[in-house]
Amino acid sequence: MATKTKRARRYPFEPDFAVPPGRTLLETIETQGIDQKELARRTGFTEKHISQIINGKAPISAEAAIRFEWVTGVPARIWNNLEAQYQEQKARLAAREQLQANLGWLKCVPVKELIKRGAIPDLRDPIELLTCVLQFFRVASVDAWRMGWQEPAAFAFRKSTAVAQQDGAIAAWLRLGELEAETRECGPYDEKRFRDVLKDIRALTTRDPKDFVPRMVELCAGAGVAVVFVPEIKGAPVSGAAKWITPKKAMICLNIRGKSNDRFWFTFFHEAGHVLKGGSREVFVDIDTMDDPEERAANEFAARLLIPSRHDAELPSLKSRVAVVRFARRIGIHPGIVVGRLQNDRVLPYSHLNDLKVRFQWVEE
């Protein structure tokens, strides 16, 4: 019977010190029988400057590297490379000290969930883990992340201050969507085509997810909009988001929070409204507590596209299952969407006709 040997996990070695190239210079001249005084005489530098280079107090300049080549026979590129590596390592050590002071920020980010989804590696070193999280967000520091996420002026980002404690979870969910959208092939954004596409997608509300998902993705991609689906992250009260990935490519990011088809479709058309009316630097995240003019306008757009205003007079009379189903069939949408609208308008209690809604769930691929 064969036995399996568990292979130990390997971790990259990151030294916590920086060796100045002057150390190598000193070893080189000593093997050649040259002392620092003689090196200074042969290179034309002062003894003090040579001492500073050897002790890492002064850098090896391009000029010095050439002079050292002439004296020692070691190519200038070697000295230049040693100096560059030394300066890089010093910078990394300084950055590591700064990261050490910001380790507490990791508690604000759903690190375990990001590891589970393969977005970041599972690292033992907390500083390396923090570095990977910052790279995931494409920022160089925690301060840069805070400025980008929490300052509305930075990304024209609109959110309620009531959800500030969920910033890390919301940002992680949105970033996962961005990563997927960035790789999605799309044509250049075409507003007219996108408006026409939305009419076609409205007819898909009566279809099963296995049928409507690939079709809506395809239709929107042709109009320059990447539709991506990102499962919910605990602690992020988000149903959808709209953002411009490039000036010619928009993203609509969706999940199935709430799980019912009426909420899903309303969220999609809500975000579509943001794409049509938002500027190229706007980021809109659909949060439960949001209530501002832009969100209300997007709500109105979604409501009117799903159930046009010419049908408003009929809605108060739709109080039975038969009436709802007939109405939905006549205007070409799923009856669950009609139920959601009637409940929102207080025509029906939230406990009525919920069996006409379809419950969605994630399927493992």
mmCIF file of C-alpha atoms in Angstrom:
data_model
loop_
_atom_site.group_PDB
_atom_site.id
_atom_site.type_symbol
_atom_site.label_atom_id
_atom_site.label_comp_id
_atom_site.label_asym_id
_atom_site.label_seq_id
_atom_site.Cartn_x
_atom_site.Cartn_y
_atom_site.Cartn_z
ATOM 1 C CA MET A 1 0.000 0.000 0.000
ATOM 2 C CA ALA A 2 1.497 3.327 -1.084
ATOM 3 C CA THR A 3 1.903 6.099 1.454
ATOM 4 C CA LYS A 4 1.731 9.811 0.777
ATOM 5 C CA THR A 5 4.410 12.103 2.119
ATOM 6 C CA LYS A 6 3.161 15.516 3.092
ATOM 7 C CA ARG A 7 5.284 18.141 1.406
ATOM 8 C CA ALA A 8 6.288 21.046 3.606
ATOM 9 C CA ARG A 9 5.067 24.447 2.511
ATOM 10 C CA ARG A 10 7.862 26.682 1.265
ATOM 11 C CA TYR A 11 8.061 30.349 2.169
ATOM 12 C CA PRO A 12 10.280 32.901 0.406
ATOM 13 C CA PHE A 13 13.179 34.214 2.477
ATOM 14 C CA GLU A 14 13.127 37.967 3.018
ATOM 15 C CA PRO A 15 16.259 39.219 4.876
ATOM 16 C CA ASP A 16 15.689 41.810 7.567
ATOM 17 C CA PHE A 17 18.959 43.592 6.833
ATOM 18 C CA ALA A 18 20.632 45.367 3.912
ATOM 19 C CA VAL A 19 24.267 44.783 2.964
ATOM 20 C CA PRO A 20 25.974 47.864 1.473
ATOM 21 C CA PRO A 21 27.945 47.239 -1.747
ATOM 22 C CA GLY A 22 30.909 48.793 0.014
ATOM 23 C CA ARG A 23 31.255 45.508 1.899
ATOM 24 C CA THR A 24 31.890 43.722 -1.397
ATOM 25 C CA LEU A 25 34.237 46.505 -2.476
ATOM 26 C CA LEU A 26 36.280 46.107 0.716
ATOM 27 C CA GLU A 27 36.533 42.325 0.287
ATOM 28 C CA THR A 28 37.556 42.789 -3.350
ATOM 29 C CA ILE A 29 40.399 45.243 -2.709
ATOM 30 C CA GLU A 30 41.658 43.213 0.272
ATOM 31 C CA THR A 31 42.048 40.130 -1.931
ATOM 32 C CA GLN A 32 44.024 42.313 -4.368
ATOM 33 C CA GLY A 33 46.281 43.728 -1.669
ATOM 34 C CA ILE A 34 44.850 47.235 -1.889
ATOM 35 C CA ASP A 35 43.910 49.224 1.186
ATOM 36 C CA GLN A 36 41.428 52.092 1.366
ATOM 37 C CA LYS A 37 44.150 54.742 1.182
ATOM 38 C CA GLU A 38 45.569 53.200 -1.969
ATOM 39 C CA LEU A 39 42.107 52.835 -3.504
ATOM 40 C CA ALA A 40 41.478 56.516 -2.877
ATOM 41 C CA ARG A 41 44.765 57.433 -4.571
ATOM 42 C CA ARG A 42 44.058 55.231 -7.622
ATOM 43 C CA THR A 43 40.451 56.371 -8.092
ATOM 44 C CA GLY A 44 40.969 60.063 -7.315
ATOM 45 C CA PHE A 45 38.449 60.043 -4.486
ATOM 46 C CA THR A 46 39.191 61.223 -0.957
ATOM 47 C CA GLU A 47 39.844 58.647 1.732
ATOM 48 C CA LYS A 48 36.770 59.944 3.539
ATOM 49 C CA HIS A 49 34.551 59.287 0.509
ATOM 50 C CA ILE A 50 35.948 55.770 0.086
ATOM 51 C CA SER A 51 35.270 55.109 3.780
ATOM 52 C CA GLN A 52 31.701 56.377 3.419
ATOM 53 C CA ILE A 53 31.071 54.082 0.415
ATOM 54 C CA ILE A 54 32.505 51.058 2.228
ATOM 55 C CA ASN A 55 30.332 51.754 5.286
ATOM 56 C CA GLY A 56 27.172 52.403 3.275
ATOM 57 C CA LYS A 57 27.125 56.113 4.119
ATOM 58 C CA ALA A 58 27.556 57.188 0.500
ATOM 59 C CA PRO A 59 26.235 55.489 -2.657
ATOM 60 C CA ILE A 60 28.316 54.107 -5.482
ATOM 61 C CA SER A 61 27.600 56.537 -8.288
ATOM 62 C CA ALA A 62 27.776 55.593 -11.972
ATOM 63 C CA GLU A 63 31.085 57.468 -12.151
ATOM 64 C CA ALA A 64 32.459 55.634 -9.123
ATOM 65 C CA ALA A 65 31.397 52.283 -10.575
ATOM 66 C CA ILE A 66 33.465 52.974 -13.696
ATOM 67 C CA ARG A 67 36.518 54.005 -11.647
ATOM 68 C CA PHE A 68 36.196 50.891 -9.489
ATOM 69 C CA GLU A 69 36.057 48.800 -12.679
ATOM 70 C CA TRP A 70 39.298 50.307 -13.890
ATOM 71 C CA VAL A 71 41.025 49.648 -10.572
ATOM 72 C CA THR A 72 39.573 46.252 -9.558
ATOM 73 C CA GLY A 73 38.644 44.729 -12.905
ATOM 74 C CA VAL A 74 35.080 44.128 -11.673
ATOM 75 C CA PRO A 75 32.645 45.446 -14.334
ATOM 76 C CA ALA A 76 30.853 48.702 -13.537
ATOM 77 C CA ARG A 77 27.491 47.034 -14.056
ATOM 78 C CA ILE A 78 28.231 44.767 -11.077
ATOM 79 C CA TRP A 79 28.824 47.746 -8.801
ATOM 80 C CA ASN A 80 25.743 49.500 -10.177
ATOM 81 C CA ASN A 81 23.625 46.395 -9.602
ATOM 82 C CA LEU A 82 24.924 45.955 -6.057
ATOM 83 C CA GLU A 83 24.093 49.580 -5.288
ATOM 84 C CA ALA A 84 20.597 49.279 -6.791
ATOM 85 C CA GLN A 85 19.915 46.100 -4.811
ATOM 86 C CA TYR A 86 21.134 47.762 -1.622
ATOM 87 C CA GLN A 87 18.921 50.817 -2.100
ATOM 88 C CA GLU A 88 15.930 48.615 -2.928
ATOM 89 C CA GLN A 89 16.434 46.492 0.160
ATOM 90 C CA LYS A 90 16.755 49.582 2.351
ATOM 91 C CA ALA A 91 13.498 50.892 0.904
ATOM 92 C CA ARG A 92 11.800 47.535 1.512
ATOM 93 C CA LEU A 93 12.952 47.508 5.131
ATOM 94 C CA ALA A 94 11.629 51.045 5.633
ATOM 95 C CA ALA A 95 8.335 50.049 4.013
ATOM 96 C CA ARG A 96 8.169 46.987 6.244
ATOM 97 C CA GLU A 97 8.429 49.191 9.342
ATOM 98 C CA GLN A 98 5.558 51.308 8.058
ATOM 99 C CA LEU A 99 3.497 48.206 7.285
ATOM 100 C CA GLN A 100 4.151 46.876 10.780
ATOM 101 C CA ALA A 101 2.408 49.949 12.181
ATOM 102 C CA ASN A 102 -0.639 49.305 9.989
ATOM 103 C CA LEU A 103 -1.208 45.609 10.652
ATOM 104 C CA GLY A 104 -4.369 46.402 12.611
ATOM 105 C CA TRP A 105 -6.044 47.531 9.378
ATOM 106 C CA LEU A 106 -6.207 43.899 8.233
ATOM 107 C CA LYS A 107 -9.027 43.406 10.731
ATOM 108 C CA CYS A 108 -11.159 45.719 8.550
ATOM 109 C CA VAL A 109 -10.704 43.539 5.471
ATOM 110 C CA PRO A 110 -12.263 40.070 4.922
ATOM 111 C CA VAL A 111 -8.838 38.469 4.556
ATOM 112 C CA LYS A 112 -9.981 34.878 5.113
ATOM 113 C CA GLU A 113 -12.682 35.248 2.468
ATOM 114 C CA LEU A 114 -10.218 36.678 -0.041
ATOM 115 C CA ILE A 115 -7.861 33.767 0.641
ATOM 116 C CA LYS A 116 -10.739 31.313 0.243
ATOM 117 C CA ARG A 117 -11.615 32.815 -3.128
ATOM 118 C CA GLY A 118 -8.002 32.683 -4.294
ATOM 119 C CA ALA A 119 -7.708 36.470 -4.546
ATOM 120 C CA ILE A 120 -4.666 36.570 -2.248
ATOM 121 C CA PRO A 121 -2.263 33.839 -1.072
ATOM 122 C CA ASP A 122 -2.467 32.282 2.374
ATOM 123 C CA LEU A 123 0.687 33.682 3.977
ATOM 124 C CA ARG A 124 2.083 33.098 7.449
ATOM 125 C CA ASP A 125 3.910 36.434 7.688
ATOM 126 C CA PRO A 126 1.356 39.157 8.550
ATOM 127 C CA ILE A 127 3.423 41.865 6.852
ATOM 128 C CA GLU A 128 3.641 39.860 3.644
ATOM 129 C CA LEU A 129 -0.088 39.262 3.928
ATOM 130 C CA LEU A 130 -0.718 42.989 4.315
ATOM 131 C CA THR A 131 1.448 43.634 1.270
ATOM 132 C CA CYS A 132 -0.639 41.211 -0.788
ATOM 133 C CA VAL A 133 -3.892 42.827 0.363
ATOM 134 C CA LEU A 134 -2.595 46.263 -0.670
ATOM 135 C CA GLN A 135 -1.551 44.835 -4.043
ATOM 136 C CA PHE A 136 -5.030 43.330 -4.394
ATOM 137 C CA PHE A 137 -6.465 46.839 -4.031
ATOM 138 C CA ARG A 138 -3.677 48.309 -6.199
ATOM 139 C CA VAL A 139 -2.556 50.802 -3.583
ATOM 140 C CA ALA A 140 0.853 51.335 -2.018
ATOM 141 C CA SER A 141 -0.242 52.056 1.546
ATOM 142 C CA VAL A 142 -3.129 51.875 3.974
ATOM 143 C CA ASP A 143 -3.367 55.671 3.888
ATOM 144 C CA ALA A 144 -3.760 55.549 0.094
ATOM 145 C CA TRP A 145 -6.533 52.965 0.488
ATOM 146 C CA ARG A 146 -8.339 55.129 3.008
ATOM 147 C CA MET A 147 -8.050 58.183 0.808
ATOM 148 C CA GLY A 148 -9.377 56.325 -2.221
ATOM 149 C CA TRP A 149 -12.233 54.644 -0.401
ATOM 150 C CA GLN A 150 -13.288 57.166 2.201
ATOM 151 C CA GLU A 151 -12.771 60.474 0.400
ATOM 152 C CA PRO A 152 -15.652 61.107 -2.050
ATOM 153 C CA ALA A 153 -13.535 63.546 -4.057
ATOM 154 C CA ALA A 154 -11.008 60.843 -4.909
ATOM 155 C CA PHE A 155 -13.244 58.566 -6.963
ATOM 156 C CA ALA A 156 -16.571 60.439 -6.981
ATOM 157 C CA PHE A 157 -17.767 57.603 -4.782
ATOM 158 C CA ARG A 158 -21.148 57.867 -3.117
ATOM 159 C CA LYS A 159 -22.025 55.931 -0.016
ATOM 160 C CA SER A 160 -23.712 56.445 3.296
ATOM 161 C CA THR A 161 -21.609 57.219 6.356
ATOM 162 C CA ALA A 162 -23.794 54.679 8.163
ATOM 163 C CA VAL A 163 -21.878 51.858 6.495
ATOM 164 C CA ALA A 164 -18.368 53.161 7.178
ATOM 165 C CA GLN A 165 -17.597 50.153 9.366
ATOM 166 C CA GLN A 166 -18.229 47.852 6.403
ATOM 167 C CA ASP A 167 -15.817 49.731 4.114
ATOM 168 C CA GLY A 168 -13.322 46.853 3.953
ATOM 169 C CA ALA A 169 -15.911 44.229 3.035
ATOM 170 C CA ILE A 170 -17.614 46.478 0.480
ATOM 171 C CA ALA A 171 -14.288 47.456 -1.089
ATOM 172 C CA ALA A 172 -13.203 43.817 -1.323
ATOM 173 C CA TRP A 173 -16.445 42.816 -3.044
ATOM 174 C CA LEU A 174 -16.174 45.690 -5.496
ATOM 175 C CA ARG A 175 -12.510 44.931 -6.220
ATOM 176 C CA LEU A 176 -13.318 41.297 -7.010
ATOM 177 C CA GLY A 177 -15.817 42.565 -9.546
ATOM 178 C CA GLU A 178 -13.287 44.963 -11.062
ATOM 179 C CA LEU A 179 -10.744 42.184 -11.521
ATOM 180 C CA GLU A 180 -13.248 40.060 -13.385
ATOM 181 C CA ALA A 181 -14.532 42.984 -15.442
ATOM 182 C CA GLU A 182 -11.015 43.994 -16.473
ATOM 183 C CA THR A 183 -10.536 40.649 -18.223
ATOM 184 C CA ARG A 184 -13.988 40.622 -19.848
ATOM 185 C CA GLU A 185 -13.858 41.274 -23.588
ATOM 186 C CA CYS A 186 -16.249 44.072 -24.541
ATOM 187 C CA GLY A 187 -16.866 46.335 -27.474
ATOM 188 C CA PRO A 188 -16.502 50.106 -26.996
ATOM 189 C CA TYR A 189 -19.305 51.655 -24.966
ATOM 190 C CA ASP A 190 -22.270 52.689 -27.086
ATOM 191 C CA GLU A 191 -25.064 54.429 -25.176
ATOM 192 C CA LYS A 192 -27.722 53.958 -27.854
ATOM 193 C CA ARG A 193 -26.904 50.288 -28.229
ATOM 194 C CA PHE A 194 -26.952 49.815 -24.463
ATOM 195 C CA ARG A 195 -30.417 51.370 -24.221
ATOM 196 C CA ASP A 196 -31.641 48.992 -26.923
ATOM 197 C CA VAL A 197 -29.965 46.049 -25.173
ATOM 198 C CA LEU A 198 -31.810 46.822 -21.938
ATOM 199 C CA LYS A 199 -35.127 46.358 -23.729
ATOM 200 C CA ASP A 200 -34.002 42.918 -24.916
ATOM 201 C CA ILE A 201 -32.778 41.985 -21.438
ATOM 202 C CA ARG A 202 -36.114 42.985 -19.920
ATOM 203 C CA ALA A 203 -37.690 40.142 -21.905
ATOM 204 C CA LEU A 204 -35.182 37.737 -20.303
ATOM 205 C CA THR A 205 -36.733 38.218 -16.855
ATOM 206 C CA THR A 206 -39.100 35.316 -17.552
ATOM 207 C CA ARG A 207 -36.212 32.948 -18.303
ATOM 208 C CA ASP A 208 -34.159 30.638 -16.101
ATOM 209 C CA PRO A 209 -30.721 31.894 -14.907
ATOM 210 C CA LYS A 210 -28.886 29.272 -16.981
ATOM 211 C CA ASP A 211 -30.483 30.869 -20.030
ATOM 212 C CA PHE A 212 -30.566 34.574 -19.194
ATOM 213 C CA VAL A 213 -27.138 34.957 -17.554
ATOM 214 C CA PRO A 214 -24.980 34.151 -20.608
ATOM 215 C CA ARG A 215 -27.322 36.080 -22.882
ATOM 216 C CA MET A 216 -27.371 39.272 -20.767
ATOM 217 C CA VAL A 217 -23.582 39.099 -20.403
ATOM 218 C CA GLU A 218 -23.205 38.772 -24.168
ATOM 219 C CA LEU A 219 -25.654 41.574 -24.987
ATOM 220 C CA CYS A 220 -24.111 44.017 -22.532
ATOM 221 C CA ALA A 221 -20.547 43.203 -23.617
ATOM 222 C CA GLY A 222 -21.509 44.131 -27.160
ATOM 223 C CA ALA A 223 -22.567 47.550 -25.887
ATOM 224 C CA GLY A 224 -19.382 48.087 -23.866
ATOM 225 C CA VAL A 225 -20.679 47.022 -20.444
ATOM 226 C CA ALA A 226 -19.089 44.131 -18.543
ATOM 227 C CA VAL A 227 -21.686 42.378 -16.377
ATOM 228 C CA VAL A 228 -20.008 40.326 -13.658
ATOM 229 C CA PHE A 229 -21.388 38.237 -10.809
ATOM 230 C CA VAL A 230 -19.582 38.203 -7.454
ATOM 231 C CA PRO A 231 -20.972 36.203 -4.515
ATOM 232 C CA GLU A 232 -21.827 38.198 -1.402
ATOM 233 C CA ILE A 233 -19.225 38.922 1.253
ATOM 234 C CA LYS A 234 -20.359 38.806 4.864
ATOM 235 C CA GLY A 235 -20.608 42.278 6.309
ATOM 236 C CA ALA A 236 -21.034 44.020 2.953
ATOM 237 C CA PRO A 237 -24.637 45.296 2.622
ATOM 238 C CA VAL A 238 -24.292 45.540 -1.148
ATOM 239 C CA SER A 239 -26.587 44.290 -3.925
ATOM 240 C CA GLY A 240 -24.882 45.797 -6.948
ATOM 241 C CA ALA A 241 -22.421 48.345 -8.243
ATOM 242 C CA ALA A 242 -21.683 50.339 -11.375
ATOM 243 C CA LYS A 243 -18.277 51.676 -12.314
ATOM 244 C CA TRP A 244 -16.322 52.761 -15.357
ATOM 245 C CA ILE A 245 -13.304 50.470 -15.832
ATOM 246 C CA THR A 246 -12.013 52.584 -18.724
ATOM 247 C CA PRO A 247 -13.562 55.549 -20.586
ATOM 248 C CA LYS A 248 -14.960 53.028 -23.089
ATOM 249 C CA LYS A 249 -15.873 50.179 -20.760
ATOM 250 C CA ALA A 250 -18.341 50.171 -17.876
ATOM 251 C CA MET A 251 -18.937 47.490 -15.256
ATOM 252 C CA ILE A 252 -22.131 46.310 -13.604
ATOM 253 C CA CYS A 253 -21.333 44.048 -10.665
ATOM 254 C CA LEU A 254 -24.139 41.946 -9.208
ATOM 255 C CA ASN A 255 -24.806 39.376 -6.524
ATOM 256 C CA ILE A 256 -27.994 37.643 -5.405
ATOM 257 C CA ARG A 257 -28.255 39.233 -1.975
ATOM 258 C CA GLY A 258 -31.890 38.878 -1.011
ATOM 259 C CA LYS A 259 -32.041 35.889 -3.376
ATOM 260 C CA SER A 260 -35.342 36.794 -5.055
ATOM 261 C CA ASN A 261 -35.628 37.545 -8.757
ATOM 262 C CA ASP A 262 -37.508 40.815 -8.257
ATOM 263 C CA ARG A 263 -34.637 42.263 -6.257
ATOM 264 C CA PHE A 264 -32.028 40.904 -8.672
ATOM 265 C CA TRP A 265 -33.622 42.412 -11.756
ATOM 266 C CA PHE A 266 -34.383 45.718 -10.077
ATOM 267 C CA THR A 267 -30.723 45.961 -9.004
ATOM 268 C CA PHE A 268 -29.476 45.226 -12.523
ATOM 269 C CA PHE A 269 -31.624 47.921 -14.124
ATOM 270 C CA HIS A 270 -30.819 50.298 -11.254
ATOM 271 C CA GLU A 271 -27.096 49.934 -11.999
ATOM 272 C CA ALA A 272 -27.796 50.249 -15.725
ATOM 273 C CA GLY A 273 -29.408 53.595 -14.952
ATOM 274 C CA HIS A 274 -26.185 54.709 -13.252
ATOM 275 C CA VAL A 275 -24.150 53.684 -16.294
ATOM 276 C CA LEU A 276 -26.404 55.710 -18.585
ATOM 277 C CA LYS A 277 -26.412 58.813 -16.394
ATOM 278 C CA GLY A 278 -23.083 58.684 -14.573
ATOM 279 C CA GLY A 279 -19.799 60.286 -15.594
ATOM 280 C CA SER A 280 -16.761 58.262 -16.628
ATOM 281 C CA ARG A 281 -15.199 58.510 -13.125
ATOM 282 C CA GLU A 282 -18.339 57.733 -11.149
ATOM 283 C CA VAL A 283 -18.578 54.703 -8.872
ATOM 284 C CA PHE A 284 -22.016 53.762 -7.569
ATOM 285 C CA VAL A 285 -22.547 51.024 -5.010
ATOM 286 C CA ASP A 286 -26.102 49.957 -4.204
ATOM 287 C CA ILE A 287 -26.234 49.954 -0.397
ATOM 288 C CA ASP A 288 -29.443 49.397 1.556
ATOM 289 C CA THR A 289 -29.161 52.656 3.482
ATOM 290 C CA MET A 290 -28.443 54.847 0.452
ATOM 291 C CA ASP A 291 -30.842 57.695 -0.244
ATOM 292 C CA ASP A 292 -29.604 60.544 -2.436
ATOM 293 C CA PRO A 293 -30.754 62.095 -5.729
ATOM 294 C CA GLU A 294 -28.608 59.825 -7.885
ATOM 295 C CA GLU A 295 -29.925 56.702 -6.182
ATOM 296 C CA ARG A 296 -33.511 57.875 -6.398
ATOM 297 C CA ALA A 297 -33.043 58.620 -10.110
ATOM 298 C CA ALA A 298 -31.627 55.130 -10.673
ATOM 299 C CA ASN A 299 -34.561 53.631 -8.751
ATOM 300 C CA GLU A 300 -36.996 55.525 -10.938
ATOM 301 C CA PHE A 301 -35.198 54.392 -14.094
ATOM 302 C CA ALA A 302 -35.349 50.718 -13.047
ATOM 303 C CA ALA A 303 -38.991 50.924 -11.962
ATOM 304 C CA ARG A 304 -40.113 52.616 -15.202
ATOM 305 C CA LEU A 305 -38.184 50.270 -17.447
ATOM 306 C CA LEU A 306 -39.604 47.162 -15.772
ATOM 307 C CA ILE A 307 -43.151 48.500 -15.451
ATOM 308 C CA PRO A 308 -43.683 51.582 -17.662
ATOM 309 C CA SER A 309 -45.605 54.493 -16.150
ATOM 310 C CA ARG A 310 -48.514 53.975 -18.540
ATOM 311 C CA HIS A 311 -49.488 50.971 -16.390
ATOM 312 C CA ASP A 312 -49.479 52.892 -13.085
ATOM 313 C CA ALA A 313 -53.282 53.170 -12.952
ATOM 314 C CA GLU A 314 -53.617 49.377 -13.122
ATOM 315 C CA LEU A 315 -51.301 48.548 -10.242
ATOM 316 C CA PRO A 316 -53.674 49.263 -7.310
ATOM 317 C CA SER A 317 -56.153 46.686 -8.654
ATOM 318 C CA LEU A 318 -53.611 43.838 -8.834
ATOM 319 C CA LYS A 319 -54.375 42.096 -5.566
ATOM 320 C CA SER A 320 -54.910 38.482 -6.627
ATOM 321 C CA ARG A 321 -52.590 35.830 -8.004
ATOM 322 C CA VAL A 322 -54.553 35.558 -11.238
ATOM 323 C CA ALA A 323 -54.520 39.314 -11.794
ATOM 324 C CA VAL A 324 -50.773 39.570 -11.171
ATOM 325 C CA VAL A 325 -49.915 36.669 -13.480
ATOM 326 C CA ARG A 326 -52.100 37.981 -16.293
ATOM 327 C CA PHE A 327 -50.681 41.487 -15.983
ATOM 328 C CA ALA A 328 -47.096 40.223 -15.959
ATOM 329 C CA ARG A 329 -47.718 38.052 -19.023
ATOM 330 C CA ARG A 330 -49.302 40.975 -20.874
ATOM 331 C CA ILE A 331 -46.407 43.386 -20.284
ATOM 332 C CA GLY A 332 -43.730 40.698 -20.762
ATOM 333 C CA ILE A 333 -42.007 40.381 -17.378
ATOM 334 C CA HIS A 334 -41.879 37.779 -14.638
ATOM 335 C CA PRO A 335 -44.808 37.953 -12.150
ATOM 336 C CA GLY A 336 -42.364 37.962 -9.224
ATOM 337 C CA ILE A 337 -41.160 41.394 -10.364
ATOM 338 C CA VAL A 338 -44.732 42.652 -10.330
ATOM 339 C CA VAL A 339 -45.193 41.309 -6.795
ATOM 340 C CA GLY A 340 -42.039 43.112 -5.658
ATOM 341 C CA ARG A 341 -43.309 46.386 -7.111
ATOM 342 C CA LEU A 342 -46.738 45.979 -5.514
ATOM 343 C CA GLN A 343 -45.154 45.245 -2.143
ATOM 344 C CA ASN A 344 -42.891 48.280 -2.452
ATOM 345 C CA ASP A 345 -45.908 50.453 -3.310
ATOM 346 C CA ARG A 346 -47.845 49.009 -0.320
ATOM 347 C CA VAL A 347 -50.522 47.602 -2.617
ATOM 348 C CA LEU A 348 -49.692 44.155 -1.199
ATOM 349 C CA PRO A 349 -48.272 43.220 2.215
ATOM 350 C CA TYR A 350 -44.711 41.869 2.075
ATOM 351 C CA SER A 351 -46.110 38.497 3.170
ATOM 352 C CA HIS A 352 -48.403 38.092 0.127
ATOM 353 C CA LEU A 353 -47.777 36.207 -3.145
ATOM 354 C CA ASN A 354 -44.082 35.620 -2.439
ATOM 355 C CA ASP A 355 -44.436 32.168 -4.000
ATOM 356 C CA LEU A 356 -44.627 33.933 -7.365
ATOM 357 C CA LYS A 357 -41.057 35.099 -6.883
ATOM 358 C CA VAL A 358 -38.135 32.909 -7.923
ATOM 359 C CA ARG A 359 -35.367 32.280 -5.421
ATOM 360 C CA PHE A 360 -31.834 32.286 -6.867
ATOM 361 C CA GLN A 361 -28.811 30.515 -5.458
ATOM 362 C CA TRP A 362 -25.172 30.213 -6.420
ATOM 363 C CA VAL A 363 -24.195 27.060 -8.289
ATOM 364 C CA GLU A 364 -20.681 25.667 -7.975
ATOM 365 C CA GLU A 365 -19.036 25.441 -11.387
#
